[in-house]
Coordinates of C-alpha atoms and ligand atoms in Angstrom, one line a residue:
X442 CA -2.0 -11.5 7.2
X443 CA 0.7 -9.4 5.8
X444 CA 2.9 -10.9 3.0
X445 CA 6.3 -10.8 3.5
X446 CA 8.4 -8.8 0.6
X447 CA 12.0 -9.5 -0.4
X448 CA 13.0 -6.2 -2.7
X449 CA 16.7 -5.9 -4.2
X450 CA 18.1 -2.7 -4.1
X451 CA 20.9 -2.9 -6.9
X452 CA 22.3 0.6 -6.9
X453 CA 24.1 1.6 -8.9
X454 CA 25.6 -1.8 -10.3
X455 CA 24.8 -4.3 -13.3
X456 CA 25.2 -4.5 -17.4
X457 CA 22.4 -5.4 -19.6
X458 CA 24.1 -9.3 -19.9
X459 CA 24.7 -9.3 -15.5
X460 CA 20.7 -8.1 -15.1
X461 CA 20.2 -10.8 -17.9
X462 CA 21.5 -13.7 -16.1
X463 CA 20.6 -12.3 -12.3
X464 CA 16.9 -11.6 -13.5
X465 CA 16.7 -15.2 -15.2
X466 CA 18.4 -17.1 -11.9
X467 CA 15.8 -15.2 -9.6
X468 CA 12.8 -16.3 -12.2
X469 CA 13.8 -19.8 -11.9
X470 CA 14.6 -19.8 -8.5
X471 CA 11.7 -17.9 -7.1
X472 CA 8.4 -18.5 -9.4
X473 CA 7.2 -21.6 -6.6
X474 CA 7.4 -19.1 -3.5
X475 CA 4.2 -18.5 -2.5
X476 CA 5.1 -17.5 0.7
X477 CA 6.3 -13.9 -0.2
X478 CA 6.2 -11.2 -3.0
X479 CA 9.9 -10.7 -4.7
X480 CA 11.1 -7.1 -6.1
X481 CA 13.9 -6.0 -7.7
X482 CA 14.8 -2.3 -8.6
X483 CA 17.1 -2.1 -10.9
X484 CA 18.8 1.5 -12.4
X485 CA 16.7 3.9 -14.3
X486 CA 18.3 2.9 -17.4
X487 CA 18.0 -1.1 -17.3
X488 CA 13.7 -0.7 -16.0
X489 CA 12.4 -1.2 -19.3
X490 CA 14.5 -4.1 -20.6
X491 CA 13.8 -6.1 -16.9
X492 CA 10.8 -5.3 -16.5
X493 CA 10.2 -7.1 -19.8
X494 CA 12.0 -10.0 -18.7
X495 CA 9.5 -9.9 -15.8
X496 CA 6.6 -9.4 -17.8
X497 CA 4.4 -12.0 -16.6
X498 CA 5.4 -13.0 -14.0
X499 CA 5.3 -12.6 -10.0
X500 CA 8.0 -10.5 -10.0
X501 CA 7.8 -7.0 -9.3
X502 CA 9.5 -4.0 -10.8
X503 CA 10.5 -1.4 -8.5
X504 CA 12.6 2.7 -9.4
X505 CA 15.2 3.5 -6.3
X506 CA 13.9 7.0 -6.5
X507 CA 11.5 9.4 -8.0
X508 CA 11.8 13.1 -9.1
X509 CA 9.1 15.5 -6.9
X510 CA 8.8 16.9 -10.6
X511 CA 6.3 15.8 -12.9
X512 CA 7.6 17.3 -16.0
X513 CA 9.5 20.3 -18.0
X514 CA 12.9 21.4 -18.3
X515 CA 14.4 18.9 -15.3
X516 CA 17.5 17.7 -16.8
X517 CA 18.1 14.1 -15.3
X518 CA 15.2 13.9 -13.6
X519 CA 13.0 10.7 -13.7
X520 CA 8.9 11.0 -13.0
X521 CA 6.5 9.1 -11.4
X522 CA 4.6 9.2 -14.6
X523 CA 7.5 7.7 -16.6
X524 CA 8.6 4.7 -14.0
X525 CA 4.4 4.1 -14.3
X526 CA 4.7 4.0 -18.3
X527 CA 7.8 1.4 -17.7
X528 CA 6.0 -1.4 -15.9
X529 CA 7.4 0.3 -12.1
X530 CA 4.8 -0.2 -9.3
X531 CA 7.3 0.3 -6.5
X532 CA 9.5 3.3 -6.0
X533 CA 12.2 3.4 -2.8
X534 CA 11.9 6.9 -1.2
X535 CA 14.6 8.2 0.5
X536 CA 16.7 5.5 0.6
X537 CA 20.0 6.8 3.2
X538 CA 22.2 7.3 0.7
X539 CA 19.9 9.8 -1.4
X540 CA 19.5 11.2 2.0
X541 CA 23.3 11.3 2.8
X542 CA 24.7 12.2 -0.4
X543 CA 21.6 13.9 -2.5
X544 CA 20.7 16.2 -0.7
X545 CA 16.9 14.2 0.0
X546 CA 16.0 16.4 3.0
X547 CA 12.7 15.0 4.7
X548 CA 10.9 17.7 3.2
X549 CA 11.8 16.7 -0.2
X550 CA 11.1 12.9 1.0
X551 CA 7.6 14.0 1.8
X552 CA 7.2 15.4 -1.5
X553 CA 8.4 12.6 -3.6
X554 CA 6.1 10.0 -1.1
X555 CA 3.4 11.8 -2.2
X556 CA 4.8 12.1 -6.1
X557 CA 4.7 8.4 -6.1
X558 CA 1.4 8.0 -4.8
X559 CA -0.2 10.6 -7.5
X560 CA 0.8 8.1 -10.1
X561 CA -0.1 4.7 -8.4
X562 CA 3.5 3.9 -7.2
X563 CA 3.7 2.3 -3.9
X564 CA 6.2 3.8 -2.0
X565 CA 9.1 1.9 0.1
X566 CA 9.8 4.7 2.5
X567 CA 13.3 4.6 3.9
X568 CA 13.9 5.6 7.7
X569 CA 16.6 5.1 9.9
X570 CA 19.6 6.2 12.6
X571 CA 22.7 6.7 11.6
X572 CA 25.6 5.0 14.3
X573 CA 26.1 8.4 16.3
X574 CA 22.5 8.6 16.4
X575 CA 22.1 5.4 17.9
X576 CA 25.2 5.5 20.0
X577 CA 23.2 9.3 21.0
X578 CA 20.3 7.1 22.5
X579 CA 18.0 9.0 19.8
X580 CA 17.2 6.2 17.3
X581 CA 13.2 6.3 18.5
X582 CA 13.7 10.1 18.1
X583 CA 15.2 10.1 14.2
X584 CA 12.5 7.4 13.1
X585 CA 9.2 9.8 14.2
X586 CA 11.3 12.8 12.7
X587 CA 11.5 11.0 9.7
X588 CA 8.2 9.1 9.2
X589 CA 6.1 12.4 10.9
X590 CA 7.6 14.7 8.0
X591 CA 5.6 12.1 5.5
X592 CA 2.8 11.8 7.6
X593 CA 1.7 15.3 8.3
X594 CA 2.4 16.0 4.7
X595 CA 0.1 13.4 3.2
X596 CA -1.3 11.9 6.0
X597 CA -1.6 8.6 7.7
X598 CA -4.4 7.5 5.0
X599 CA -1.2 7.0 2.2
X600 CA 0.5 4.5 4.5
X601 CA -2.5 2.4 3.9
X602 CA -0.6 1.5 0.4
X603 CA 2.8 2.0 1.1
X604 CA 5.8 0.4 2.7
X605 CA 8.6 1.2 4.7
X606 CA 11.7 -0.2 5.4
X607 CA 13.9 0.4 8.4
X608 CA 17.7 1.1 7.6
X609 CA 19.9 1.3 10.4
X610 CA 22.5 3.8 8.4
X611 CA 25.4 2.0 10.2
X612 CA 24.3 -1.6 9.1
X613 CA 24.0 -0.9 5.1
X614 CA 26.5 -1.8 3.0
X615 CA 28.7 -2.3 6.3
X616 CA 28.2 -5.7 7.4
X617 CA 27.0 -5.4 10.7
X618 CA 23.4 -6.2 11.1
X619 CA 21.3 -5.2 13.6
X620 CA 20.3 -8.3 16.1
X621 CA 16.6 -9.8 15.1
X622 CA 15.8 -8.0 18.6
X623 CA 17.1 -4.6 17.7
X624 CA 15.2 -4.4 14.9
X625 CA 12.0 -5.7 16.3
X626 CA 12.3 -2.8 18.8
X627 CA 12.5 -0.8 16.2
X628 CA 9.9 -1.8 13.9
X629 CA 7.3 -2.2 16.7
X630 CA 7.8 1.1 17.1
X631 CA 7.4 1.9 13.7
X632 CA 4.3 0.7 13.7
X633 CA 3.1 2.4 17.2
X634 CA 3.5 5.5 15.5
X635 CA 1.0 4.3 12.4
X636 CA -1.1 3.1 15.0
X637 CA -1.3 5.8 16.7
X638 CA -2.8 7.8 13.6
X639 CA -4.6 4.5 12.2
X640 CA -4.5 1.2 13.6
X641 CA -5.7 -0.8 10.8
X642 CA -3.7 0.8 8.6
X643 CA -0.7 -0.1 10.9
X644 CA -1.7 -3.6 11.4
X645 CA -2.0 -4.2 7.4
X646 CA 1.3 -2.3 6.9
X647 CA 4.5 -4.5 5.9
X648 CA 7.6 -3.1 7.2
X649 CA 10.8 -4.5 5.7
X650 CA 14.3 -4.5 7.4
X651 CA 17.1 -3.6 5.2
X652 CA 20.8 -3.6 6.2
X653 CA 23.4 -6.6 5.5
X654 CA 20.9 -8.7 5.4
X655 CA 22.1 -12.2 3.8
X656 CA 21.1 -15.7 3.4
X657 CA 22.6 -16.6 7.2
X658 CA 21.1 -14.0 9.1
X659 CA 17.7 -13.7 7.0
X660 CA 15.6 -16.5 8.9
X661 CA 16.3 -15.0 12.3
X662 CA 15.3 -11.5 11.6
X663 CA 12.0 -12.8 9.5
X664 CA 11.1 -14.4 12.9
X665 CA 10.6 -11.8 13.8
X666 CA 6.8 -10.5 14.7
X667 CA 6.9 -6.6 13.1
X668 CA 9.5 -7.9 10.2
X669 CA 7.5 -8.9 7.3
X670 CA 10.5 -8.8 4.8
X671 CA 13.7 -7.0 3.6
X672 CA 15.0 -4.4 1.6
X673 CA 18.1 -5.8 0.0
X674 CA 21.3 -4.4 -0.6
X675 CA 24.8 -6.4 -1.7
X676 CA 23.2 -9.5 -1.3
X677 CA 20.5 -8.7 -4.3
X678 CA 23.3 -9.0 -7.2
X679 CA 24.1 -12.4 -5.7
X680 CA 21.1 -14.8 -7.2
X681 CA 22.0 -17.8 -4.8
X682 CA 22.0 -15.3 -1.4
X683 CA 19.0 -13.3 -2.9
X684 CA 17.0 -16.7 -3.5
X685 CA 17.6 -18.0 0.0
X686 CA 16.8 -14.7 1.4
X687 CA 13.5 -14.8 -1.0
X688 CA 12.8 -18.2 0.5
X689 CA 13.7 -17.5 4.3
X690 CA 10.8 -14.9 3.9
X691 CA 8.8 -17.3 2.3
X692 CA 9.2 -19.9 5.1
X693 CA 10.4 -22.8 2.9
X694 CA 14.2 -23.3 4.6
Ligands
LIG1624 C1 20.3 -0.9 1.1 O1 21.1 -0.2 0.7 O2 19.1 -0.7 1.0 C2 20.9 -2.1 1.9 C3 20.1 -2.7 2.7 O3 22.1 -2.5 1.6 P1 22.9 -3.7 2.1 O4 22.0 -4.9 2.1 O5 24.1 -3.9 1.2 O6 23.4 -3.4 3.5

């Protein structure tokens, strides 16, 4: 019923001639999965030029932020409007580290959820505990903080095109995944909290895990019932790990 998504996060990483040869690999690599939907969200300054080498096919272009702005005197500010006019119809929304090191408060998460969906962008909302939080006992706590500040901003009826992905803070970028079971507790939960508002909107909402996920551990945590994909860190700027993620979520290994 829901399609599982495999979207790669690449940061702040790549030249024009690494996207090149990343972007062609995943083309050739990907373009017989049926079994799930493949993303990748490249730097503001390389959308255009990938999502040309996209153009056509099932591959799906996706910003790692927006600005709440819509125009005017916003130096370095990129809108919804603009990531539109590039081919973007993703947009990751407070991501952890916009959170941890941009100042993205859930306020100004709310706002750019909704700045996204004024222009048609779908977005991947971000939520997640960081390690003191969890070790706290809190983690249930921080995710309804986090996913009510969007909620009663916009209301449930946006979720019914969005996505969200859940980021345990201390896995990213860190190595340590959370077990296929921590995550289904916390995704289950996730989508309590939709249901509770709307419960076919929860039931057709896909709800990615993101945090060292890699080719080895991808299968297990797919398995799992409220996992319908991954958000994809480190592993996205290798093609080989990214491909067997892509087909782990596609069921073909
Ligand atoms: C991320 O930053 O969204 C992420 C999941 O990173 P990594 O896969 O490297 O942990």
């Amino acid at each position: 019923m829901r399609k599982p998504l495999v979207a790669g996060n690449w940061k702040l990483n790549g030249t024009r001639e690494s996207n090149e040869r990343l972007v062609q690999s995943i083309l050739a690599n990907t373009a017989a999965l049926d079994g799930c939907e493949v993303m990748v969200c490249p730097p503001y300054v390389y959308l255009r030029e990938v999502g040309l080498a996209i153009a056509g096919t099932k591959v799906l272009l996706g910003s790692q932020d927006l600005s709440v702005e819509t125009g005017g005197a916003f130096t370095g500010e990129v809108s919804g409007q603009m990531l539109r006019d590039v081919g973007c119809s993703h947009a990751i929304i407070g991501h952890s580290e916009r959170r941890a090191l941009f100042g993205d408060t859930d306020s100004v998460v709310a706002t750019k959820f909704q700045a996204a969906h004024a222009e048609g962008i779908q977005p991947i909302l971000c939520v997640g505990e960081s390690l003191e939080e969890r070790q706290a006992g809190v983690t249930m706590d921080i995710i309804e903080r986090q996913i009510a500040a969007v909620m009663q901003a916009g209301g449930v009826g946006l979720f019914a095109a969005s996505i969200i992905a859940y980021e345990p803070v201390w896995a990213i970028g860190s190595g340590l995944t959370a077990t296929p079971q921590q995550a289904q507790e916390v995704h289950a939960h996730i989508r309590g909290i939709i249901a509770a508002a709307d419960a076919k909107i929860a039931g057709g909402l896909r709800i990615l895990y993101g945090g060292s996920v890699k080719g080895s551990n991808a299968s297990d945590l797919f398995g799992m019932n409220d996992i319908d994909g991954g958000l994809i860190g480190g592993a996205s700027l290798d093609a080989a790990e990214f491909v067997t993620i892509c087909r782990a979520a596609a069921g073909t290994n």
